[in-house]
Coordinates of C-alpha atoms in Angstrom, one line a residue:
G354 CA 86.0 123.9 73.8
G355 CA 85.3 125.5 77.2
P356 CA 84.5 124.5 80.5
R357 CA 81.6 122.4 79.4
G358 CA 84.1 120.5 77.2
A359 CA 86.4 119.9 79.9
R360 CA 83.7 118.6 82.1
A361 CA 82.4 116.1 79.3
A362 CA 86.1 115.0 78.6
A363 CA 86.7 114.5 82.7
D364 CA 83.2 112.4 82.6
D365 CA 84.7 110.2 79.5
A366 CA 87.8 109.7 81.6
E367 CA 86.1 108.4 84.7
S368 CA 84.0 105.8 82.7
S369 CA 87.1 104.9 80.9
L370 CA 88.9 104.6 84.3
A371 CA 86.4 102.2 85.4
R372 CA 86.9 99.9 82.4
R373 CA 90.6 99.8 83.1
L374 CA 89.9 99.1 86.8
E375 CA 87.8 96.2 85.9
A376 CA 90.4 95.1 83.3
G377 CA 93.2 95.6 85.5
A378 CA 91.8 93.0 88.0
A379 CA 92.6 90.3 85.5
E380 CA 95.7 91.8 83.8
P381 CA 97.8 93.8 86.1
I382 CA 99.9 96.6 84.9
R383 CA 103.5 96.8 85.6
T384 CA 106.0 99.4 84.8
V385 CA 109.4 98.5 83.3
I386 CA 112.1 100.7 81.8
S387 CA 115.0 100.5 79.1
F388 CA 118.1 102.2 78.7
D389 CA 119.0 101.4 75.1
K390 CA 115.9 101.8 73.0
G391 CA 114.0 98.8 73.9
G392 CA 117.0 96.3 73.7
A393 CA 116.4 95.3 77.2
W394 CA 113.9 96.0 80.1
T395 CA 114.0 96.2 83.7
T396 CA 111.5 97.1 86.5
L397 CA 111.7 100.3 88.4
R398 CA 113.4 100.4 91.6
A399 CA 111.1 101.2 94.6
P400 CA 112.4 104.0 96.9
A401 CA 113.8 102.5 100.3
V402 CA 112.1 105.2 102.3
D403 CA 109.0 107.5 101.9
L404 CA 108.5 111.2 101.8
E405 CA 108.5 111.1 105.7
G406 CA 111.7 109.3 105.9
K407 CA 109.7 105.8 107.1
A408 CA 110.9 102.6 105.3
V409 CA 108.7 101.6 102.3
Q410 CA 106.8 98.5 103.3
C411 CA 105.5 96.1 100.5
E412 CA 103.0 93.3 101.0
T413 CA 104.6 91.2 98.3
K414 CA 108.2 90.0 97.6
T415 CA 108.0 91.5 94.3
C416 CA 108.1 95.2 95.4
H417 CA 108.7 97.6 92.5
L418 CA 107.6 101.3 91.4
H419 CA 104.8 101.6 89.1
L420 CA 104.0 104.8 87.1
H421 CA 100.8 105.8 85.2
A422 CA 101.0 106.8 81.4
F423 CA 99.0 109.2 79.1
T424 CA 96.2 106.7 78.8
D425 CA 95.2 107.8 82.6
L426 CA 95.9 111.5 81.9
Y427 CA 92.6 113.0 83.4
E428 CA 92.8 111.1 86.6
F429 CA 96.7 110.8 87.2
A430 CA 99.7 112.7 85.9
P431 CA 101.5 110.6 83.5
I432 CA 105.6 110.1 83.4
Y433 CA 107.1 113.3 82.1
S434 CA 110.5 114.7 81.0
Y435 CA 111.8 117.4 79.2
R436 CA 115.0 117.9 77.1
N437 CA 115.8 121.0 78.9
A438 CA 115.5 119.4 82.4
V439 CA 118.5 117.4 81.9
G440 CA 118.2 114.0 83.8
I441 CA 114.9 114.8 85.7
L442 CA 111.6 112.5 85.4
M443 CA 108.3 112.9 87.4
G444 CA 105.7 110.6 87.6
S445 CA 102.4 109.7 89.8
G446 CA 102.0 105.6 90.9
N447 CA 102.5 103.2 93.7
V448 CA 104.9 100.8 95.1
G449 CA 103.9 97.2 94.9
E450 CA 103.3 94.2 92.6
S451 CA 101.5 96.2 90.0
L452 CA 100.1 99.7 89.1
S453 CA 97.1 100.8 91.4
F454 CA 94.0 102.9 90.1
D455 CA 93.1 103.7 93.9
R456 CA 94.1 107.5 94.6
R457 CA 94.6 106.3 98.4
V458 CA 97.7 104.5 97.5
T459 CA 99.1 106.8 94.7
N460 CA 101.9 109.3 95.2
T461 CA 104.0 111.5 93.0
Y462 CA 107.6 110.5 92.5
L463 CA 110.8 112.2 91.1
S464 CA 114.2 111.1 89.5
R465 CA 117.0 113.1 88.8
N466 CA 119.0 110.3 87.2
G467 CA 117.0 109.5 84.1
G468 CA 114.9 106.9 85.8
L469 CA 117.6 104.8 87.6
T470 CA 116.4 105.6 90.9
W471 CA 113.2 107.3 92.4
T472 CA 112.2 109.6 95.3
E473 CA 108.8 110.2 96.9
V474 CA 108.4 113.7 96.6
R475 CA 104.4 114.3 97.4
K476 CA 101.8 112.4 99.0
G477 CA 98.9 112.1 96.5
T478 CA 98.3 112.7 93.0
F479 CA 99.9 116.1 91.3
I480 CA 100.3 117.7 87.9
Y481 CA 103.8 119.3 87.4
E482 CA 105.9 121.1 84.9
Y483 CA 109.3 122.0 84.7
G484 CA 111.0 125.5 84.4
N485 CA 114.3 127.5 84.2
H486 CA 116.0 124.4 82.6
G487 CA 115.0 122.0 85.3
G488 CA 116.1 124.2 88.0
L489 CA 112.3 125.1 89.0
V490 CA 109.5 122.5 89.6
I491 CA 105.7 123.8 90.0
I492 CA 103.1 121.1 91.2
A493 CA 99.2 121.3 92.0
S494 CA 96.9 118.8 93.1
M495 CA 94.9 116.7 91.1
G496 CA 91.6 114.9 91.5
S497 CA 90.5 117.3 94.2
T498 CA 90.1 121.1 94.7
T499 CA 93.0 123.1 96.1
T500 CA 93.9 126.6 97.2
A501 CA 97.5 126.4 96.4
A502 CA 100.3 125.3 94.2
A503 CA 103.9 124.4 95.3
Y504 CA 107.3 124.8 94.0
S505 CA 110.7 123.5 94.3
F506 CA 114.1 125.0 93.3
D507 CA 115.9 122.1 94.4
E508 CA 114.5 119.3 92.3
G509 CA 111.9 118.0 94.8
N510 CA 114.2 118.2 97.9
S511 CA 112.1 120.6 99.8
W512 CA 108.8 122.5 98.6
K513 CA 107.1 125.8 99.4
E514 CA 103.7 126.6 98.7
V515 CA 101.7 129.6 97.0
A516 CA 98.5 130.5 97.8
L517 CA 96.0 130.6 95.0
G518 CA 92.8 132.0 96.3
E519 CA 89.3 130.3 96.8
P520 CA 89.4 126.5 95.9
F521 CA 89.4 125.3 92.2
S522 CA 90.1 122.2 90.3
V523 CA 93.5 122.3 88.4
T524 CA 93.4 121.1 84.9
N525 CA 97.2 121.7 84.1
V526 CA 100.3 123.8 84.7
L527 CA 101.7 125.5 81.6
I528 CA 105.1 127.1 80.6
E529 CA 106.4 128.4 77.3
P530 CA 107.7 125.5 74.8
G531 CA 111.3 125.7 75.9
A532 CA 110.8 125.3 79.6
T533 CA 113.5 127.8 80.3
A534 CA 111.5 130.6 81.6
K535 CA 110.4 131.5 85.6
K536 CA 106.6 132.2 84.7
F537 CA 103.8 129.5 84.8
V538 CA 100.2 129.3 84.1
V539 CA 98.1 127.2 86.4
Y540 CA 94.6 126.8 84.8
G541 CA 91.3 124.8 85.8
L542 CA 87.5 125.2 87.0
R543 CA 85.6 126.4 89.9
G544 CA 82.1 124.9 89.1
D545 CA 81.6 126.0 85.4
K546 CA 83.9 128.9 85.4
G547 CA 87.3 128.9 84.1
I548 CA 90.1 129.9 86.2
L549 CA 93.6 131.0 85.3
H550 CA 96.4 132.0 87.5
H551 CA 99.8 133.4 86.4
M552 CA 102.9 132.7 88.6
D553 CA 106.1 134.9 88.1
F554 CA 109.3 133.3 90.0
S555 CA 111.8 136.0 88.3
G556 CA 112.4 137.7 91.7
L557 CA 112.9 134.6 93.7
H558 CA 116.6 134.6 93.6
E559 CA 118.6 137.7 92.6
R560 CA 121.5 135.7 92.0
T561 CA 122.5 134.1 88.5
C562 CA 124.3 130.9 88.4
Q563 CA 128.1 130.9 88.0
G564 CA 130.9 128.5 86.7
I565 CA 129.6 127.3 83.7
G566 CA 133.1 127.3 82.1
D567 CA 136.0 125.5 83.1
D568 CA 135.0 125.5 86.8
V569 CA 132.1 122.9 86.3
G570 CA 132.3 120.5 89.3
K571 CA 134.3 122.7 91.4
E572 CA 133.2 124.0 94.7
S573 CA 133.1 127.3 93.5
S574 CA 131.0 126.6 90.6
D575 CA 127.0 126.1 90.9
Y576 CA 127.1 123.6 88.1
E577 CA 128.2 119.9 87.9
Y578 CA 128.9 117.1 85.5
W579 CA 126.1 114.4 85.3
S580 CA 126.0 111.1 83.0
P581 CA 123.1 109.0 82.4
T582 CA 123.9 105.5 83.3
D583 CA 122.4 102.0 83.8
E584 CA 124.7 100.7 86.7
G585 CA 127.6 101.5 84.4
T586 CA 128.9 104.3 82.5
C587 CA 127.6 104.0 78.8
I588 CA 124.2 104.3 77.5
L589 CA 123.5 103.3 73.6
G590 CA 127.3 102.7 73.3
H591 CA 128.6 105.9 74.2
K592 CA 129.1 108.1 77.6
S593 CA 127.5 111.2 77.4
T594 CA 128.4 113.7 79.8
Y595 CA 126.0 116.9 80.8
V596 CA 126.5 120.0 82.5
R597 CA 123.5 120.9 84.9
R598 CA 123.0 123.3 88.1
K599 CA 123.7 121.5 91.2
Q600 CA 120.7 120.4 93.0
T601 CA 121.4 122.8 96.2
A602 CA 122.8 126.0 94.3
L603 CA 120.3 128.7 95.4
C604 CA 120.6 130.7 92.1
H605 CA 118.7 130.5 88.7
N606 CA 119.8 129.6 85.3
D607 CA 120.0 132.2 82.5
E608 CA 117.3 131.6 80.2
G609 CA 119.7 131.7 77.1
L610 CA 122.0 129.1 78.9
E611 CA 123.8 126.9 76.5
R612 CA 125.1 123.7 78.3
P613 CA 128.1 121.8 76.6
T614 CA 127.6 118.0 76.1
Y615 CA 130.8 115.7 75.8
T616 CA 130.3 112.2 74.1
K617 CA 132.9 109.4 74.1
N618 CA 132.2 105.9 72.5
C619 CA 132.4 102.7 74.8
K620 CA 133.4 99.1 74.2
C621 CA 130.6 96.7 73.3
H622 CA 128.8 94.5 75.8
R623 CA 125.7 92.3 75.2
D624 CA 123.5 95.1 76.5
N625 CA 124.4 97.1 73.5
F626 CA 122.4 94.4 71.3
E627 CA 118.9 93.6 71.0
C628 CA 117.3 90.3 70.2
N629 CA 117.2 89.4 66.5
I630 CA 114.0 87.9 64.6
G631 CA 113.0 84.7 66.1
F632 CA 114.8 85.1 69.4
Q633 CA 113.4 86.6 72.7
R634 CA 114.7 88.2 76.2
S635 CA 113.1 87.6 79.5
L636 CA 112.4 90.5 81.7
N637 CA 115.7 91.5 83.5
S638 CA 117.8 89.2 81.4
K639 CA 120.2 90.4 78.6
E640 CA 120.5 86.7 77.1
C641 CA 118.8 86.1 73.9
T642 CA 117.3 82.7 73.3
K643 CA 115.5 81.0 70.6
D644 CA 111.6 81.8 70.9
P645 CA 110.0 78.1 70.5
N646 CA 106.9 79.7 68.7
A647 CA 108.9 81.4 66.1
R648 CA 108.9 80.2 62.6
F649 CA 111.3 82.9 61.2
Y650 CA 114.8 83.3 62.3
G651 CA 117.4 86.1 61.6
H652 CA 117.8 87.1 57.8
L653 CA 118.0 84.4 55.3
N654 CA 120.0 85.1 52.2
A655 CA 119.4 82.8 49.0
G656 CA 121.6 79.6 49.0
E657 CA 122.0 79.6 52.6
C658 CA 119.4 76.5 53.2
S659 CA 120.6 73.6 50.9
S660 CA 120.7 71.5 54.3
G661 CA 117.6 72.8 55.8
Q662 CA 119.3 74.7 58.5
F663 CA 121.5 77.8 58.5
W664 CA 123.6 80.0 61.1
A665 CA 121.8 83.3 62.6
S666 CA 122.9 85.7 65.2
P667 CA 120.7 85.7 68.3
Y668 CA 121.5 89.6 68.4
R669 CA 121.4 92.5 66.5
R670 CA 123.1 95.9 67.5
V671 CA 120.3 98.5 68.8
P672 CA 119.6 101.1 66.4
G673 CA 121.7 104.2 67.2
D674 CA 124.1 102.3 69.4
T675 CA 127.8 103.6 68.8
C676 CA 129.7 101.0 70.6
E677 CA 133.1 99.7 69.5
G678 CA 135.0 96.5 69.6
G679 CA 134.3 94.1 72.5
F680 CA 131.3 91.7 72.5
E681 CA 131.0 89.9 69.3
P682 CA 127.6 87.7 69.0
T683 CA 128.1 84.0 68.2
K684 CA 126.0 82.6 65.5
V685 CA 123.5 79.3 66.2
L686 CA 122.3 77.2 64.0
V687 CA 118.4 77.2 63.3
P688 CA 115.9 75.8 60.9
C689 CA 114.9 77.4 57.6
T690 CA 112.0 79.2 56.8
P691 CA 109.2 77.4 55.3
D692 CA 109.5 77.5 51.5
A693 CA 106.0 79.5 51.1
L694 CA 106.9 81.9 53.4
K695 CA 110.4 82.4 51.9
A696 CA 108.7 83.0 48.7
A697 CA 106.0 85.9 50.0
V698 CA 109.0 87.4 51.7
H699 CA 111.2 87.3 48.8
A700 CA 108.3 88.6 46.4
M701 CA 107.5 91.3 48.8
F702 CA 111.3 92.7 49.4
S703 CA 112.9 91.7 46.3
T704 CA 115.7 94.2 45.2
A705 CA 115.7 93.1 41.8
E706 CA 115.3 95.8 38.9
M707 CA 112.0 96.0 37.4
P708 CA 111.5 97.5 33.9
P709 CA 110.3 101.1 33.9
V710 CA 106.5 101.5 34.0
A711 CA 106.4 103.6 30.8
E712 CA 108.4 101.2 28.9
M713 CA 107.0 99.9 25.7
P714 CA 107.6 96.2 25.2
A715 CA 110.2 95.3 22.2
D716 CA 107.3 93.4 20.3
A717 CA 104.7 96.2 20.5
G718 CA 103.6 96.6 17.0
S719 CA 99.8 97.4 17.7
S720 CA 97.4 98.8 20.0
G721 CA 96.2 95.3 20.8
S722 CA 99.7 94.2 22.4
I723 CA 100.0 97.4 24.5
V724 CA 96.3 96.7 25.9
A725 CA 97.5 93.1 26.6
E726 CA 100.9 94.4 28.4
F727 CA 98.4 96.8 30.2
F728 CA 96.4 94.0 31.6
K729 CA 99.0 91.8 32.6
G730 CA 100.5 94.7 34.5
I731 CA 97.2 95.0 36.2
A732 CA 97.2 91.0 36.9
S733 CA 100.7 91.3 38.3
A734 CA 99.8 94.2 40.6
F735 CA 96.9 91.9 41.8
V736 CA 99.3 88.9 42.5
I737 CA 101.6 91.1 44.4
A738 CA 98.9 92.5 46.6
G739 CA 97.7 89.0 46.9
V740 CA 101.0 87.9 48.4
M741 CA 101.5 91.0 50.3
Y742 CA 98.1 90.4 52.0
C743 CA 98.9 86.6 52.8
A744 CA 102.3 87.4 54.3
A745 CA 100.8 90.2 56.4
R746 CA 98.2 87.7 57.6
S747 CA 100.9 85.5 58.8
D748 CA 102.0 85.7 62.5
I749 CA 105.8 86.2 61.8
V750 CA 105.3 89.1 59.5
R751 CA 102.6 90.6 61.5
K752 CA 104.4 90.4 64.6
S753 CA 107.7 91.9 63.3
G754 CA 106.0 94.9 62.2
I755 CA 107.3 94.7 58.4
F756 CA 103.8 95.0 56.8
D757 CA 102.9 97.5 59.2
R758 CA 105.7 99.9 58.3
F759 CA 105.2 99.3 54.4
W760 CA 101.6 100.0 54.8
W761 CA 102.0 103.2 56.9
S762 CA 105.0 104.2 54.9
M763 CA 102.8 104.1 51.8
R764 CA 100.1 106.2 53.1
A765 CA 102.6 108.8 54.6
S766 CA 104.2 109.1 51.3
R767 CA 100.8 109.9 49.6
A768 CA 99.9 112.3 52.2
G769 CA 103.4 113.9 51.9
R770 CA 104.5 113.0 55.4
S771 CA 107.2 110.9 57.0
Y772 CA 106.7 107.4 58.2
A773 CA 107.2 108.9 61.8
E774 CA 104.7 111.4 61.5
S775 CA 102.0 109.0 60.2
R776 CA 102.8 106.3 62.7
S777 CA 102.4 109.1 65.3
A778 CA 98.9 110.1 63.9
R779 CA 98.2 106.6 63.9
V780 CA 98.9 106.0 67.5
G781 CA 97.2 109.3 68.4
A782 CA 94.1 107.6 66.8
E783 CA 94.3 104.4 68.4
M784 CA 94.5 106.2 71.9
V785 CA 91.4 108.3 71.1
G786 CA 89.5 105.1 70.1
A787 CA 90.9 103.7 73.6
G788 CA 89.3 106.6 75.5
Y789 CA 91.8 109.4 75.3
A790 CA 90.8 113.1 74.5
P791 CA 93.0 116.1 73.9
P792 CA 93.4 118.6 76.6
P793 CA 90.3 120.9 76.2
S794 CA 90.7 124.5 75.3
L795 CA 89.7 126.7 77.9
S796 CA 87.7 129.8 78.0
V797 CA 87.9 132.3 80.7

């Protein structure tokens, strides 16, 4: 921990960045967004103008916004959102054909409509944090020493600076876990010395926002209704309407603010569905077509393959989608699964009842028969494990993630954790293996 640990982590990040720069030359990185849990993906819209109001110029025809993620944590601030800052996202990146690791073309962007559109709010790379239920945003420069932080009370529309004394390198900006307060901590390094600044914006506005009840949306209220949208009115089969402070309201939210949310189900459309196994979508398309390389389609039930083909739906509802009526997917005729794979999948996921483990066989009349049954059980276990291994080695099962879910669920149950917790731990381990290091503990 401490400043030396922070410096070592930063050095590791620089070498990791060099490797990504070299790899990026051959494999460009592009940013896409999904509004239906991955059912369909689209590129980020580039802002029409920059911070200075000048038209954004692109050298290529494919002009989109690309943002950095957590793998670039020590060099560029990652995409960031928080549940108490409704609709607000921030990120650092560039406009062009692909993501750039060149700081000279990297700027800071903000969206107040859930990532649908973006605005350039600062030139350069900054670290950021939300407070006061999203009504207050604090940023500080990354990658170079600074003498000031900046804050915005209108979601990036305007900024004011706060002096922080002698130059130092900012590591992070922190707030309490709920992001509802107006007090922040900015910490970093000046040489080998840890620096910490406490910033309190409680006295910036004397007035508390009004009109949270029946007056929401009226001119007299400081609050407005807002719904996330992907060029429509519904996300995941329903329309959710939130209450949030107006962007230009010069007041502060009460820390204990409880904002109502209204939800109504919508009619189903094609974008409420994702592609079934063996089908695929092209980027910026919502139509599912056969994957020419697939060897497994949809969900095959016993007795459906007498003619060597069966009817499968190219679509399946996105998990968590609540739409009603409307679009109904049409099934298409596809070839059956190879017999060997059907047998492996059947053995792996059969729902047939198995006899209790401790049940004695009916003809068990001696210790010899008990031992025989014991070894038969071990042999069966090895056979099942072998089938599972072969199935996991096949491209079909591996791509679908079936074996992955089974294996990590099994490990999670042994450790007393949920599958999601175990999977998160695994992803964290993969990030560390790829050069990611957790933020350092700072000794001041």
